[in-house]
CSV table of C-alpha atoms in Angstrom, one decimal:
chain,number,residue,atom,x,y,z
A,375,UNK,CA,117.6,73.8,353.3
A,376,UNK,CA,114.6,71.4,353.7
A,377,UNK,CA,115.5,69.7,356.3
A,378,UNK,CA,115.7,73.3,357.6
A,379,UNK,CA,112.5,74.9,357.3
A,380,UNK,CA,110.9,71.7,358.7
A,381,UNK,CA,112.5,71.8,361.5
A,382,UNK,CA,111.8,76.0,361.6
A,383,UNK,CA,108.3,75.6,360.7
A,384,UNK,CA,107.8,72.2,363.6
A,385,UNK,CA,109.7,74.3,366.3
A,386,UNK,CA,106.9,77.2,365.5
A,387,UNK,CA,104.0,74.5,366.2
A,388,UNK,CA,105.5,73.6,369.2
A,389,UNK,CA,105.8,76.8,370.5
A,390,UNK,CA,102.1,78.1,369.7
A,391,UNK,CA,101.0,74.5,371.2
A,392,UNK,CA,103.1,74.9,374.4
A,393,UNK,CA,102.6,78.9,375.0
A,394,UNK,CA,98.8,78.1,374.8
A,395,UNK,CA,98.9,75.3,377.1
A,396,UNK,CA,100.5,77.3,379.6
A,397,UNK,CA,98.7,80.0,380.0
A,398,UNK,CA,95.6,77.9,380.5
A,399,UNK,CA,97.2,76.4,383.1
A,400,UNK,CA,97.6,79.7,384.2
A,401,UNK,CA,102.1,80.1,383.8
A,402,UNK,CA,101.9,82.3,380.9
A,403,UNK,CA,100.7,85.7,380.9
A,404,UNK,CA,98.2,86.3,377.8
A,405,UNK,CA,100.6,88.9,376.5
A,406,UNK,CA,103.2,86.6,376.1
A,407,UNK,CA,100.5,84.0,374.6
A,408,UNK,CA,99.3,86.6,371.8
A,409,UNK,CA,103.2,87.2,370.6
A,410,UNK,CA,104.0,83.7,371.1
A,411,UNK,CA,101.4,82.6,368.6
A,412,UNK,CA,101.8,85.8,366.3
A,413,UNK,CA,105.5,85.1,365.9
A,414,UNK,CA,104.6,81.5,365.5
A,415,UNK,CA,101.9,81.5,362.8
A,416,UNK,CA,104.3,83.6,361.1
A,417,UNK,CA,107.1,81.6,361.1
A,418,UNK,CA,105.2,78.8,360.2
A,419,UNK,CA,103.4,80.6,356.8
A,420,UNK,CA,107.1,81.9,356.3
A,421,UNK,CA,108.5,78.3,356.5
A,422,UNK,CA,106.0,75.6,355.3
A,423,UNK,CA,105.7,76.3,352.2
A,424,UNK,CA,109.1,75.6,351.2
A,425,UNK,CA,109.5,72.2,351.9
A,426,UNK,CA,105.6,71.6,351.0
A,427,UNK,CA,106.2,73.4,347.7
A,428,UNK,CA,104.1,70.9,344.7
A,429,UNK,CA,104.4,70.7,341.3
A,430,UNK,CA,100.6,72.8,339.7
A,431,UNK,CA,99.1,70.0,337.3
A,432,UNK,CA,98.4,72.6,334.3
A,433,UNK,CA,99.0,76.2,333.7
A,434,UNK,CA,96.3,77.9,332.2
A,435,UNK,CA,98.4,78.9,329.2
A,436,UNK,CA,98.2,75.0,328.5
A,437,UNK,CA,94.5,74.5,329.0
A,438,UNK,CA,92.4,74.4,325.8
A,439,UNK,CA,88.8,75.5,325.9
């Protein structure tokens, strides 16, 4: 499943690097550009955080003031 969602949240990257480059280059329309990157950033929130998942050092029922 990790080896997964890295790969899901990389390809997303890729794709809002590459759409982007290509329609400043003037091969993409900016419609395409705007769903590209929409579809990508979401992916990527969707993704990343399942293989980055960390342990929290405390919880604050464990903190003692």
């Amino acid at each position: 499943m990790l080896f997964v969602t890295k790969w899901i949240s990389g390809l997303a990257l890729v794709a809002m690097i590459t759409s982007t480059t290509l329609c400043f280059a003037g091969f993409a329309s900016l419609e395409v550009v705007r769903w590209t990157v929409f579809l990508g950033t979401l992916g990527w929130f969707i993704a990343t955080p399942v293989w980055m998942g960390r342990e929290l050092p405390m919880d604050a029922a464990e903190v003692e003031i």
